[in-house]
Coordinates of C-alpha atoms in Angstrom, one line a residue:
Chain X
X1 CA -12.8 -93.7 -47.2
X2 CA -14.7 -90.6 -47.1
X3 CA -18.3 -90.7 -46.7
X4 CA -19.8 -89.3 -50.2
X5 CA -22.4 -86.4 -49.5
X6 CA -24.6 -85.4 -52.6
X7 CA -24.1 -82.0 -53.7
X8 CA -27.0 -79.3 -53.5
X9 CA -28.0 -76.8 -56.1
X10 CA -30.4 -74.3 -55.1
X11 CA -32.2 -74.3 -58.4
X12 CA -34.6 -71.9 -57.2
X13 CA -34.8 -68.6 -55.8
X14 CA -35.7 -68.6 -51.8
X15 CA -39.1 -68.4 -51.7
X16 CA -40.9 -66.7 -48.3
X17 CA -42.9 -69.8 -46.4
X18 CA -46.6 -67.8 -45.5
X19 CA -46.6 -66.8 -42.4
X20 CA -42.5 -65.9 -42.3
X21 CA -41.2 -62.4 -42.6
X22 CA -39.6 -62.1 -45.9
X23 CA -35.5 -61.5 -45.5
X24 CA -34.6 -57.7 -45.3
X25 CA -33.7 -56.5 -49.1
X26 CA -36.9 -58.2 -50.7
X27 CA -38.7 -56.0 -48.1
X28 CA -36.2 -53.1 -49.1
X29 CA -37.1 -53.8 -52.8
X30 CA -41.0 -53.8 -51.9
X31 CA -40.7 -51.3 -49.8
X32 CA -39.4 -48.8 -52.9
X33 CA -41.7 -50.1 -55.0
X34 CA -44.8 -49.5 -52.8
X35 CA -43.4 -45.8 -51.9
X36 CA -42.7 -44.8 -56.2
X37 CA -45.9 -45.9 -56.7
X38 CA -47.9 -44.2 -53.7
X39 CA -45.4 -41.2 -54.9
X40 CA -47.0 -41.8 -58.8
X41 CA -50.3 -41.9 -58.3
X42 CA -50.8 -39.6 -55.3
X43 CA -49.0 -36.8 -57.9
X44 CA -51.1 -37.4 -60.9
X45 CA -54.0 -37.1 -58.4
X46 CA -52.9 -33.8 -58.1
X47 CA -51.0 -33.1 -61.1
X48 CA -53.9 -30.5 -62.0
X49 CA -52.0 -26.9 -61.9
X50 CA -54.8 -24.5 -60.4
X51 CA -53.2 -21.3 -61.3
X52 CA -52.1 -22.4 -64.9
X53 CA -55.9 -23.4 -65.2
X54 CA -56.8 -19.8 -63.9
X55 CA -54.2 -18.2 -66.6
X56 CA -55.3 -20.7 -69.3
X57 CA -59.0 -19.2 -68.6
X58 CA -58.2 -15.8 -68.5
X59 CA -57.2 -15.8 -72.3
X60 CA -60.3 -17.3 -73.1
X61 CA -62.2 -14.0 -72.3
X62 CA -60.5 -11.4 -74.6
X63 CA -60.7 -14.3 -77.4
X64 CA -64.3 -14.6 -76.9
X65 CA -64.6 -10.7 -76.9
X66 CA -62.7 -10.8 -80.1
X67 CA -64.1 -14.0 -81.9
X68 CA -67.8 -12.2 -80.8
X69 CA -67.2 -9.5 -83.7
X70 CA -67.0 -12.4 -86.3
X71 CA -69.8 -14.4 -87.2
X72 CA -68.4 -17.9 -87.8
X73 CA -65.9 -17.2 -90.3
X74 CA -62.4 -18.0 -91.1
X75 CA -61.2 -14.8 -89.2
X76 CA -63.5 -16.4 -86.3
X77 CA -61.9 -19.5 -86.4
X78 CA -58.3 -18.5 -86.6
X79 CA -59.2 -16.7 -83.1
X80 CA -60.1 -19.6 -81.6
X81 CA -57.1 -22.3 -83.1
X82 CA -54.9 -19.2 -82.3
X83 CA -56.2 -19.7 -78.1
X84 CA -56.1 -22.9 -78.1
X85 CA -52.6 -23.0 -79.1
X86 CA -52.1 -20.6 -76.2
X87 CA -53.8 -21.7 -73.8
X88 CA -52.6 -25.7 -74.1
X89 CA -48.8 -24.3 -74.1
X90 CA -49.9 -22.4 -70.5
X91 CA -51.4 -25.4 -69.5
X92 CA -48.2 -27.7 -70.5
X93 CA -46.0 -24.8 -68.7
X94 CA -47.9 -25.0 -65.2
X95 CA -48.1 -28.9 -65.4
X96 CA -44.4 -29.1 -65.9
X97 CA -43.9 -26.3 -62.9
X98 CA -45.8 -27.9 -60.8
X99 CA -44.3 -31.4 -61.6
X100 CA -41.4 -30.4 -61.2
X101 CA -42.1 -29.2 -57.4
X102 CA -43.2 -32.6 -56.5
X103 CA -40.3 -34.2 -57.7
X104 CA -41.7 -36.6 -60.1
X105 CA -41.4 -36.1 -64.2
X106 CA -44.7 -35.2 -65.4
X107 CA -44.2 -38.0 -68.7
X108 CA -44.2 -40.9 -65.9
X109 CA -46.8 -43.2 -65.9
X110 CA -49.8 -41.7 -64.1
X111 CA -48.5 -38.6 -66.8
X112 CA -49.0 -41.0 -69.7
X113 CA -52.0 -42.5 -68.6
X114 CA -53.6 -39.4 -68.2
X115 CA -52.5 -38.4 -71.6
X116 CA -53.7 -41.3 -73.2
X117 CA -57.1 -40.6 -71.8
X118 CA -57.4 -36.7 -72.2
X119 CA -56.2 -36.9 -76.0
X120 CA -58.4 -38.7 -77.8
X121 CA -61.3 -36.7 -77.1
X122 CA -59.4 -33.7 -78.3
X123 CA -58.1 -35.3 -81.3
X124 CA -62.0 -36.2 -82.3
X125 CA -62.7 -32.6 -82.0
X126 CA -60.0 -31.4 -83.6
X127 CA -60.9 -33.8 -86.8
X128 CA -64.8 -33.0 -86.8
X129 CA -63.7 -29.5 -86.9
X130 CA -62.6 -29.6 -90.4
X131 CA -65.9 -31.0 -91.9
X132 CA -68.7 -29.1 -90.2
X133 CA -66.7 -25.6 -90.5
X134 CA -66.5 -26.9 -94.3
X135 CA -70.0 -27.5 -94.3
X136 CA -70.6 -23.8 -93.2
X137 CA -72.2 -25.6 -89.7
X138 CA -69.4 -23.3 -88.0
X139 CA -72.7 -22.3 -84.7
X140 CA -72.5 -26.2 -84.2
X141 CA -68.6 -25.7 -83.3
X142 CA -68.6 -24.4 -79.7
X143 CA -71.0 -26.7 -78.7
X144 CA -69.0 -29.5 -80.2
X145 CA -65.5 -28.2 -78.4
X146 CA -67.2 -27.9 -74.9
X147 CA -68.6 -31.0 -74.9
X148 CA -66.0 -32.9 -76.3
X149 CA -63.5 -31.3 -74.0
X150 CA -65.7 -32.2 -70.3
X151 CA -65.4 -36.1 -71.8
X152 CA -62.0 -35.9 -72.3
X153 CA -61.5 -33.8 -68.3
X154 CA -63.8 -36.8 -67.3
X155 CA -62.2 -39.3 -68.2
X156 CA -58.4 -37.7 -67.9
X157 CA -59.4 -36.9 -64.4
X158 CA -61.0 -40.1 -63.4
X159 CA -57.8 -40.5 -61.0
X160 CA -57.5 -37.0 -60.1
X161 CA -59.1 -35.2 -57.0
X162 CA -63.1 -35.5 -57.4
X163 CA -63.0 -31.5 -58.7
X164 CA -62.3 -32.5 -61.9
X165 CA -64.6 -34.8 -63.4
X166 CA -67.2 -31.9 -62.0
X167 CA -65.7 -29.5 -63.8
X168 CA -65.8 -32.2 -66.8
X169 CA -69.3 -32.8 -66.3
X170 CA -69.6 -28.7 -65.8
X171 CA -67.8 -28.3 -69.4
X172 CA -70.4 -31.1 -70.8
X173 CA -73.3 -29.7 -69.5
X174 CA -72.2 -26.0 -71.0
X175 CA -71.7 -27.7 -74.4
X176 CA -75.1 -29.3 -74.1
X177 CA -76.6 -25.8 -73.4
X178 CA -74.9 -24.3 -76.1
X179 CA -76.2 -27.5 -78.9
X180 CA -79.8 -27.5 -77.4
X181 CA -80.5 -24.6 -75.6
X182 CA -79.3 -21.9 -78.4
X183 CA -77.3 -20.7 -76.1
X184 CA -74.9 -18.1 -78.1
X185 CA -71.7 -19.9 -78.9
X186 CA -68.8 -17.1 -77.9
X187 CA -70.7 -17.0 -74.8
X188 CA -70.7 -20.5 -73.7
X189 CA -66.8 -20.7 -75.1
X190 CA -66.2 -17.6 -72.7
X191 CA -68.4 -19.4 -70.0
X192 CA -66.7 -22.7 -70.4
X193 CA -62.9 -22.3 -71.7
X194 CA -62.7 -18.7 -69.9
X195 CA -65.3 -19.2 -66.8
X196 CA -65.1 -22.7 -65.6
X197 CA -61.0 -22.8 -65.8
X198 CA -61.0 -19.8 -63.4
X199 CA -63.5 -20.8 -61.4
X200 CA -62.2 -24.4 -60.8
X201 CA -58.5 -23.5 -61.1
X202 CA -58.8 -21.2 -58.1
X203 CA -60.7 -23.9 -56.1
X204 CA -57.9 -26.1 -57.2
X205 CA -54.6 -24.1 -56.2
X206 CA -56.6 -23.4 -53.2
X207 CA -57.1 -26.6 -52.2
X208 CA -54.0 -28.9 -53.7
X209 CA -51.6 -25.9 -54.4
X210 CA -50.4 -24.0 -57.7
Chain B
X1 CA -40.7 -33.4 -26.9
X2 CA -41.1 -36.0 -24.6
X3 CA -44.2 -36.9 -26.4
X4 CA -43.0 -37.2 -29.6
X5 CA -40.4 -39.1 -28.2
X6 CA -43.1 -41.5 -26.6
X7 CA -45.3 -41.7 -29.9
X8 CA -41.9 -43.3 -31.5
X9 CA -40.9 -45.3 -29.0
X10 CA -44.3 -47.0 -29.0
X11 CA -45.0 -46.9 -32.7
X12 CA -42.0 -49.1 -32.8
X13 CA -43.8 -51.8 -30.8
X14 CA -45.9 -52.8 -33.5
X15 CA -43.7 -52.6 -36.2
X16 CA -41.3 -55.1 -37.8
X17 CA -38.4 -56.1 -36.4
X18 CA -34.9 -54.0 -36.7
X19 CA -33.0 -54.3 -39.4
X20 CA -30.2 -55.7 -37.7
X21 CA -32.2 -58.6 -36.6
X22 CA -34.2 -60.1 -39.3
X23 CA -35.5 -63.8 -39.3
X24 CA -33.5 -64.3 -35.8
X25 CA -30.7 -64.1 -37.4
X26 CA -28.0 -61.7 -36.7
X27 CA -26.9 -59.3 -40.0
X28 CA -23.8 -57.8 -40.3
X29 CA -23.7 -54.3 -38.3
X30 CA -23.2 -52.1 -41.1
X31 CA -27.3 -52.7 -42.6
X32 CA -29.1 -49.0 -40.9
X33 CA -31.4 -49.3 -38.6
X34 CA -34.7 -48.5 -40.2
X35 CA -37.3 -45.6 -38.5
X36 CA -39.6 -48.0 -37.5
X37 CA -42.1 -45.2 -37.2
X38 CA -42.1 -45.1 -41.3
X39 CA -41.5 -48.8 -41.8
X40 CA -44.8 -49.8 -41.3
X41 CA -46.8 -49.8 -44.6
X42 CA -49.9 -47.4 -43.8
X43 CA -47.6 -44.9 -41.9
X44 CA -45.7 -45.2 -44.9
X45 CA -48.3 -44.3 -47.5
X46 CA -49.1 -41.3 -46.2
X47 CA -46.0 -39.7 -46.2
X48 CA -44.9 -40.8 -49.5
X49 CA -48.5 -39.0 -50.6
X50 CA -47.5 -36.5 -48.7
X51 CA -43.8 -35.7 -50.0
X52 CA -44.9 -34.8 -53.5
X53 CA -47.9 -32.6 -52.1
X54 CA -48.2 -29.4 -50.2
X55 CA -51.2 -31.0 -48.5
X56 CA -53.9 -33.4 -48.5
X57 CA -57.1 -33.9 -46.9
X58 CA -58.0 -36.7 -45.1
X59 CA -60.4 -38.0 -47.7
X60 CA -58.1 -37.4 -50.3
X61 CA -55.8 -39.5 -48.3
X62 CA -58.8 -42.1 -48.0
X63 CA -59.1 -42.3 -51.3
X64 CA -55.4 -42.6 -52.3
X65 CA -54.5 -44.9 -49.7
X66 CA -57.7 -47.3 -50.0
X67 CA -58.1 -47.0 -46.5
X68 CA -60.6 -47.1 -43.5
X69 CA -61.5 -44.1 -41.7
X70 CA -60.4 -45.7 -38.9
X71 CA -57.3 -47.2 -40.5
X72 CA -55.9 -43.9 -40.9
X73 CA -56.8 -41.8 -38.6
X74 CA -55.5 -43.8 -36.2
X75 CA -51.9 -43.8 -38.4
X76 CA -51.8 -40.4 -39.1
X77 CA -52.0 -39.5 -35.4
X78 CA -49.1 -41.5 -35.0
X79 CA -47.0 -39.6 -37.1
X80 CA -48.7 -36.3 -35.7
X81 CA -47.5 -37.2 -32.6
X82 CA -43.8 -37.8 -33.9
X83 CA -43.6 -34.2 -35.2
X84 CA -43.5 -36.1 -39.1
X85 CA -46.7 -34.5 -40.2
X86 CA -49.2 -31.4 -39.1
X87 CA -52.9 -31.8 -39.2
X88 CA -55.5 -28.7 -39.8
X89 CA -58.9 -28.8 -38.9
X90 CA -61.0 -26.4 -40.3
X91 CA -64.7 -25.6 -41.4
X92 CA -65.5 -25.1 -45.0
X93 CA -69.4 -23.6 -44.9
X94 CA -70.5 -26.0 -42.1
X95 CA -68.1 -28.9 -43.2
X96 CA -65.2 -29.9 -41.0
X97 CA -62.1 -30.2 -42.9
X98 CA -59.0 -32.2 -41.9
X99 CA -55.7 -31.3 -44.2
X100 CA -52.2 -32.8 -43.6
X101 CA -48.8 -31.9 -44.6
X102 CA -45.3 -33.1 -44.5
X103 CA -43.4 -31.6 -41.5
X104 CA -39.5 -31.1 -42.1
X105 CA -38.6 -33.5 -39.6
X106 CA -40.9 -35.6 -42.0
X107 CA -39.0 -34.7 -44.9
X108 CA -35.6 -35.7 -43.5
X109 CA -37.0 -38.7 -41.6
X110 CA -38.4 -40.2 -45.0
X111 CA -35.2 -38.9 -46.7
X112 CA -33.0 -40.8 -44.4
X113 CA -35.2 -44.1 -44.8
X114 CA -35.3 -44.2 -48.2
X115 CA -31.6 -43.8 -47.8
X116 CA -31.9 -46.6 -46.1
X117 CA -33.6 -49.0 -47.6
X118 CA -31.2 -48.4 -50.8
X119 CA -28.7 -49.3 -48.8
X120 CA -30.0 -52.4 -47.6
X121 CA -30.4 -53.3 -51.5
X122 CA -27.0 -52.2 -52.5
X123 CA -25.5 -54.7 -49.5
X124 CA -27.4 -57.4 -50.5
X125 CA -26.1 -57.3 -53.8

Protein backbone atom coordinates (compact mmCIF):
# COMPACT_ATOMS: atom_id res chain seq x y z
CA UNK A 1 0.00 0.00 0.00
CA UNK A 2 1.40 3.27 -0.83
CA UNK A 3 2.59 5.39 1.86
CA UNK A 4 0.01 8.60 1.87
CA UNK A 5 2.13 11.91 1.74
CA UNK A 6 0.03 15.19 2.50
CA UNK A 7 -0.23 17.49 -0.26
CA UNK A 8 1.41 21.08 0.00
CA UNK A 9 -0.10 24.36 -1.08
CA UNK A 10 2.07 27.29 -1.10
CA UNK A 11 -0.57 29.63 0.04
CA UNK A 12 1.70 32.37 0.16
CA UNK A 13 4.00 34.21 -1.98
CA UNK A 14 7.94 33.34 -1.23
CA UNK A 15 8.92 35.64 1.11
CA UNK A 16 12.95 36.70 1.31
CA UNK A 17 14.29 35.39 4.94
CA UNK A 18 16.54 38.81 6.17
CA UNK A 19 19.78 38.34 5.58
CA UNK A 20 19.12 36.20 2.08
CA UNK A 21 19.53 37.68 -1.33
CA UNK A 22 16.15 38.10 -2.82
CA UNK A 23 15.71 35.66 -6.07
CA UNK A 24 16.74 37.52 -9.45
CA UNK A 25 13.37 39.02 -11.01
CA UNK A 26 12.06 40.57 -7.56
CA UNK A 27 15.56 42.33 -7.71
CA UNK A 28 14.81 42.95 -11.63
CA UNK A 29 11.45 44.40 -10.50
CA UNK A 30 13.11 46.63 -7.73
CA UNK A 31 15.73 47.39 -9.63
CA UNK A 32 13.21 49.26 -12.40
CA UNK A 33 11.42 50.66 -9.94
CA UNK A 34 14.42 52.33 -8.06
CA UNK A 35 15.89 53.53 -11.55
CA UNK A 36 12.00 55.27 -12.90
CA UNK A 37 12.03 56.81 -9.80
CA UNK A 38 15.68 58.23 -9.52
CA UNK A 39 14.90 58.99 -13.45
CA UNK A 40 11.36 61.01 -11.98
CA UNK A 41 12.61 62.92 -9.50
CA UNK A 42 16.14 63.73 -10.77
CA UNK A 43 14.04 65.31 -14.05
CA UNK A 44 11.59 67.34 -12.18
CA UNK A 45 14.74 68.60 -10.21
CA UNK A 46 15.65 69.92 -13.28
CA UNK A 47 12.61 70.22 -15.26
CA UNK A 48 13.16 74.13 -15.02
CA UNK A 49 13.78 75.26 -18.93
CA UNK A 50 16.47 78.21 -18.55
CA UNK A 51 16.20 79.54 -21.97
CA UNK A 52 12.25 79.42 -22.00
CA UNK A 53 12.55 81.37 -18.66
CA UNK A 54 14.93 83.86 -20.40
CA UNK A 55 12.32 84.12 -23.52
CA UNK A 56 9.37 84.20 -21.08
CA UNK A 57 11.25 87.43 -19.43
CA UNK A 58 12.13 89.08 -22.42
CA UNK A 59 8.29 89.79 -23.15
CA UNK A 60 7.92 91.09 -19.90
CA UNK A 61 9.98 94.29 -20.90
CA UNK A 62 8.16 95.72 -23.93
CA UNK A 63 4.83 94.96 -21.86
CA UNK A 64 6.03 96.89 -19.03
CA UNK A 65 7.12 99.70 -21.60
CA UNK A 66 3.74 99.49 -22.94
CA UNK A 67 1.48 98.98 -19.76
CA UNK A 68 3.86 102.24 -18.35
CA UNK A 69 1.74 104.57 -20.76
CA UNK A 70 -1.56 103.53 -18.99
CA UNK A 71 -2.29 104.37 -15.62
CA UNK A 72 -4.11 101.33 -14.09
CA UNK A 73 -6.80 101.06 -16.46
CA UNK A 74 -8.62 98.52 -18.47
CA UNK A 75 -6.30 99.11 -21.50
CA UNK A 76 -3.48 98.58 -18.60
CA UNK A 77 -4.80 95.45 -17.66
CA UNK A 78 -5.45 93.87 -20.92
CA UNK A 79 -1.52 94.34 -21.47
CA UNK A 80 -0.76 92.48 -18.70
CA UNK A 81 -3.56 89.28 -19.05
CA UNK A 82 -2.46 89.59 -22.80
CA UNK A 83 1.62 88.64 -21.38
CA UNK A 84 0.70 86.46 -19.22
CA UNK A 85 -1.10 84.46 -21.61
CA UNK A 86 2.22 84.64 -23.56
CA UNK A 87 4.52 84.20 -21.53
CA UNK A 88 2.89 80.83 -19.63
CA UNK A 89 2.39 79.21 -23.35
CA UNK A 90 6.48 79.94 -23.78
CA UNK A 91 6.96 78.60 -20.52
CA UNK A 92 4.61 75.35 -21.28
CA UNK A 93 6.61 75.16 -24.88
CA UNK A 94 10.26 75.06 -23.25
CA UNK A 95 9.09 72.64 -20.40
CA UNK A 96 7.65 70.26 -22.89
CA UNK A 97 11.14 70.64 -25.14
CA UNK A 98 13.07 70.16 -22.62
CA UNK A 99 11.01 67.13 -21.25
CA UNK A 100 11.07 65.75 -24.02
CA UNK A 101 15.04 65.59 -24.26
CA UNK A 102 15.25 63.77 -21.12
CA UNK A 103 12.92 61.22 -22.08
CA UNK A 104 10.40 61.43 -19.49
CA UNK A 105 6.68 63.08 -20.11
CA UNK A 106 6.57 66.20 -18.41
CA UNK A 107 2.55 65.27 -16.93
CA UNK A 108 4.35 62.33 -14.83
CA UNK A 109 4.37 62.52 -11.33
CA UNK A 110 7.14 64.85 -10.23
CA UNK A 111 5.16 66.98 -13.43
CA UNK A 112 1.92 66.70 -11.42
CA UNK A 113 3.24 67.39 -8.20
CA UNK A 114 4.84 70.35 -9.20
CA UNK A 115 1.70 71.52 -10.79
CA UNK A 116 -0.29 70.94 -7.95
CA UNK A 117 1.91 73.09 -5.97
CA UNK A 118 2.72 76.04 -8.47
CA UNK A 119 -1.18 76.50 -9.30
CA UNK A 120 -2.86 77.37 -6.48
CA UNK A 121 -0.96 80.36 -5.77
CA UNK A 122 -1.70 81.55 -9.35
CA UNK A 123 -5.25 80.66 -9.23
CA UNK A 124 -5.50 82.99 -5.84
CA UNK A 125 -4.11 85.79 -7.86
CA UNK A 126 -5.85 85.38 -10.67
CA UNK A 127 -9.33 85.52 -8.41
CA UNK A 128 -8.17 88.60 -6.10
CA UNK A 129 -7.52 90.25 -9.42
CA UNK A 130 -11.08 90.66 -10.19
CA UNK A 131 -12.13 92.42 -6.91
CA UNK A 132 -9.34 94.97 -6.24
CA UNK A 133 -9.11 96.07 -10.07
CA UNK A 134 -13.13 96.46 -9.46
CA UNK A 135 -12.50 98.36 -6.44
CA UNK A 136 -10.26 100.72 -8.60
CA UNK A 137 -7.10 99.38 -6.06
CA UNK A 138 -5.53 98.51 -9.66
CA UNK A 139 -1.45 100.08 -7.89
CA UNK A 140 -2.09 97.22 -5.37
CA UNK A 141 -2.08 94.65 -8.42
CA UNK A 142 1.73 94.23 -9.30
CA UNK A 143 2.52 93.95 -5.89
CA UNK A 144 -0.03 91.36 -5.42
CA UNK A 145 1.15 89.24 -8.75
CA UNK A 146 4.85 89.31 -7.69
CA UNK A 147 4.39 88.11 -4.47
CA UNK A 148 1.96 85.65 -5.05
CA UNK A 149 3.99 84.29 -7.95
CA UNK A 150 7.63 83.81 -5.67
CA UNK A 151 5.05 81.56 -3.17
CA UNK A 152 3.90 79.62 -5.77
CA UNK A 153 8.09 79.32 -7.46
CA UNK A 154 8.77 78.49 -3.68
CA UNK A 155 6.82 76.01 -3.12
CA UNK A 156 6.68 74.46 -6.93
CA UNK A 157 10.39 74.42 -6.73
CA UNK A 158 10.80 72.97 -3.28
CA UNK A 159 12.23 69.79 -5.25
CA UNK A 160 13.97 71.54 -7.89
CA UNK A 161 17.69 72.75 -7.86
CA UNK A 162 18.21 75.28 -4.79
CA UNK A 163 18.03 78.34 -7.66
CA UNK A 164 14.59 78.31 -7.60
CA UNK A 165 13.10 78.83 -4.40
CA UNK A 166 15.83 82.02 -4.57
CA UNK A 167 14.45 83.28 -7.32
CA UNK A 168 10.89 82.63 -5.48
CA UNK A 169 12.01 84.34 -2.51
CA UNK A 170 13.72 87.04 -5.10
CA UNK A 171 10.05 87.50 -6.80
CA UNK A 172 8.55 87.81 -3.07
CA UNK A 173 10.84 90.19 -1.90
CA UNK A 174 10.21 92.42 -5.35
CA UNK A 175 6.45 92.26 -4.56
CA UNK A 176 7.04 93.27 -0.97
CA UNK A 177 9.05 96.35 -2.36
CA UNK A 178 6.51 97.22 -4.69
CA UNK A 179 3.31 96.91 -1.65
CA UNK A 180 5.54 98.73 0.98
CA UNK A 181 8.19 100.46 -0.44
CA UNK A 182 6.03 102.49 -3.31
CA UNK A 183 8.12 101.12 -5.52
CA UNK A 184 6.41 101.95 -9.08
CA UNK A 185 4.43 98.99 -10.18
CA UNK A 186 5.40 98.62 -14.15
CA UNK A 187 8.80 98.76 -12.73
CA UNK A 188 8.86 96.06 -10.31
CA UNK A 189 6.56 93.84 -12.98
CA UNK A 190 9.58 94.62 -15.47
CA UNK A 191 12.05 93.98 -12.61
CA UNK A 192 10.40 90.78 -11.51
CA UNK A 193 8.46 89.06 -14.55
CA UNK A 194 11.03 90.65 -17.14
CA UNK A 195 14.40 90.88 -14.86
CA UNK A 196 14.54 87.98 -12.50
CA UNK A 197 13.39 85.29 -15.37
CA UNK A 198 16.37 86.44 -17.46
CA UNK A 199 18.56 86.68 -14.92
CA UNK A 200 17.89 83.22 -13.27
CA UNK A 201 17.00 81.50 -16.55
CA UNK A 202 20.46 82.15 -17.86
CA UNK A 203 22.02 80.87 -14.60
CA UNK A 204 19.77 78.01 -15.03
CA UNK A 205 20.49 76.75 -18.80
CA UNK A 206 23.89 77.47 -17.77
CA UNK A 207 24.12 75.36 -15.14
CA UNK A 208 21.30 72.36 -15.85
CA UNK A 209 20.96 72.97 -19.66
CA UNK A 210 18.14 74.59 -21.93
CA UNK B 1 42.05 51.04 -21.46
CA UNK B 2 43.55 48.71 -19.25
CA UNK B 3 42.35 50.80 -16.46
CA UNK B 4 38.99 50.98 -17.21
CA UNK B 5 39.14 47.50 -17.76
CA UNK B 6 40.66 47.08 -14.15
CA UNK B 7 37.98 49.64 -12.47
CA UNK B 8 35.27 46.89 -13.82
CA UNK B 9 36.85 43.96 -13.08
CA UNK B 10 37.18 45.12 -9.50
CA UNK B 11 33.86 47.00 -9.19
CA UNK B 12 32.50 43.52 -9.76
CA UNK B 13 34.00 42.22 -6.55
CA UNK B 14 31.76 43.98 -4.40
CA UNK B 15 28.72 43.60 -6.21
CA UNK B 16 26.05 40.92 -6.16
CA UNK B 17 26.39 37.85 -7.55
CA UNK B 18 25.83 37.06 -11.56
CA UNK B 19 22.87 36.61 -12.74
CA UNK B 20 23.39 33.23 -13.74
CA UNK B 21 24.09 32.24 -10.27
CA UNK B 22 21.60 33.48 -7.84
CA UNK B 23 20.90 31.83 -4.36
CA UNK B 24 23.59 28.97 -5.32
CA UNK B 25 21.48 27.80 -7.52
CA UNK B 26 22.19 27.43 -11.13
CA UNK B 27 19.43 29.46 -13.70
CA UNK B 28 18.90 28.50 -16.93
CA UNK B 29 21.71 30.06 -19.39
CA UNK B 30 19.54 32.21 -21.40
CA UNK B 31 18.92 35.02 -18.09
CA UNK B 32 21.97 38.03 -19.30
CA UNK B 33 24.52 38.51 -17.39
CA UNK B 34 24.08 41.85 -15.62
CA UNK B 35 27.07 44.89 -15.71
CA UNK B 36 27.83 44.42 -12.34
CA UNK B 37 29.48 47.78 -12.47
CA UNK B 38 25.73 49.30 -12.76
CA UNK B 39 24.08 46.68 -10.57
CA UNK B 40 25.03 48.02 -7.46
CA UNK B 41 22.41 50.55 -6.16
CA UNK B 42 24.53 53.85 -5.64
CA UNK B 43 26.44 53.33 -8.93
CA UNK B 44 23.13 52.92 -10.22
CA UNK B 45 21.57 56.16 -9.04
CA UNK B 46 23.82 58.19 -10.44
CA UNK B 47 23.46 57.21 -13.83
CA UNK B 48 19.88 56.96 -13.88
CA UNK B 49 20.16 60.92 -12.65
CA UNK B 50 22.43 61.18 -15.03
CA UNK B 51 20.53 59.87 -18.30
CA UNK B 52 17.75 62.38 -18.16
CA UNK B 53 20.37 65.29 -17.63
CA UNK B 54 23.16 66.93 -19.58
CA UNK B 55 24.99 67.18 -16.24
CA UNK B 56 24.96 67.42 -12.58
CA UNK B 57 27.02 68.62 -9.99
CA UNK B 58 28.17 66.75 -7.28
CA UNK B 59 25.96 68.40 -4.72
CA UNK B 60 23.08 68.20 -6.88
CA UNK B 61 23.89 64.60 -7.00
CA UNK B 62 24.15 64.70 -3.09
CA UNK B 63 21.05 65.98 -2.82
CA UNK B 64 19.14 63.66 -5.24
CA UNK B 65 20.80 60.59 -4.19
CA UNK B 66 20.55 61.25 -0.21
CA UNK B 67 24.05 60.44 -0.10
CA UNK B 68 27.41 61.03 1.88
CA UNK B 69 30.09 62.94 0.46
CA UNK B 70 32.01 60.14 0.87
CA UNK B 71 29.42 57.64 -0.38
CA UNK B 72 29.60 59.08 -3.65
CA UNK B 73 32.57 60.20 -4.42
CA UNK B 74 33.93 57.20 -3.92
CA UNK B 75 30.99 55.60 -6.51
CA UNK B 76 31.31 57.99 -8.97
CA UNK B 77 35.07 57.45 -9.37
CA UNK B 78 34.15 54.02 -10.03
CA UNK B 79 32.28 54.65 -12.89
CA UNK B 80 34.88 57.47 -13.95
CA UNK B 81 37.26 55.00 -14.15
CA UNK B 82 35.00 52.59 -16.37
CA UNK B 83 34.77 55.36 -19.08
CA UNK B 84 30.55 55.45 -17.93
CA UNK B 85 30.67 59.02 -16.75
CA UNK B 86 33.13 62.31 -17.09
CA UNK B 87 33.81 64.47 -14.23
CA UNK B 88 34.76 68.46 -14.50
CA UNK B 89 36.29 70.28 -11.99
CA UNK B 90 36.20 73.83 -12.19
CA UNK B 91 36.21 77.16 -10.16
CA UNK B 92 33.18 79.31 -10.03
CA UNK B 93 34.59 82.80 -8.23
CA UNK B 94 36.77 80.97 -5.73
CA UNK B 95 34.45 77.84 -5.44
CA UNK B 96 35.53 74.51 -6.77
CA UNK B 97 32.88 72.94 -8.77
CA UNK B 98 32.63 69.18 -9.66
CA UNK B 99 29.95 68.44 -12.71
CA UNK B 100 29.30 64.91 -14.15
CA UNK B 101 27.83 63.70 -17.23
CA UNK B 102 26.71 60.54 -18.86
CA UNK B 103 29.51 59.20 -21.26
CA UNK B 104 28.15 57.14 -24.37
CA UNK B 105 29.63 54.11 -23.23
CA UNK B 106 27.44 55.11 -20.22
CA UNK B 107 24.48 55.48 -22.24
CA UNK B 108 24.76 52.07 -24.00
CA UNK B 109 25.96 50.28 -20.84
CA UNK B 110 22.71 51.50 -18.86
CA UNK B 111 20.79 50.87 -22.13
CA UNK B 112 21.84 47.32 -22.27
CA UNK B 113 21.07 46.71 -18.48
CA UNK B 114 17.95 47.88 -18.42
CA UNK B 115 17.57 45.59 -21.29
CA UNK B 116 18.45 43.38 -19.08
CA UNK B 117 16.75 43.39 -16.27
CA UNK B 118 13.39 43.41 -18.50
CA UNK B 119 14.47 40.48 -19.59
CA UNK B 120 15.01 38.85 -16.46
CA UNK B 121 11.22 39.85 -15.66
CA UNK B 122 9.79 38.73 -18.89
CA UNK B 123 11.54 35.00 -18.18
CA UNK B 124 10.30 34.78 -14.93
CA UNK B 125 6.95 35.18 -15.99
Amino acid sequence: MPEHRPRRFRSRPREVAPGDTPPLDVRAVDDLRFIRQTMERSAAFTAVPGWGMVAAGATALPAAWLASRHAFDARWLEIWITEAVLAVSVAVVAIQRKATRSGLPWTSGPGRKVLSSFAPPLAAAALLTIPLFRGHLGSVLPGMWLLLYGVGVITGGAYSVSVVPVMGASFMALGAAALFVTLPGNWAMAAGFGGLHIGFGMWIARRYGG
Amino acid sequence: MARRQAARAKAGADSPAPASKVRGRRVAGEIPELDRLIHERARLGIVSALAVNDSLSFNDLKRLLKTTDGNLSVHARKLEEAGYISCHKFFEGRIPRTEYRLSAAGRRAFDQYLGNMEEVIRQAR
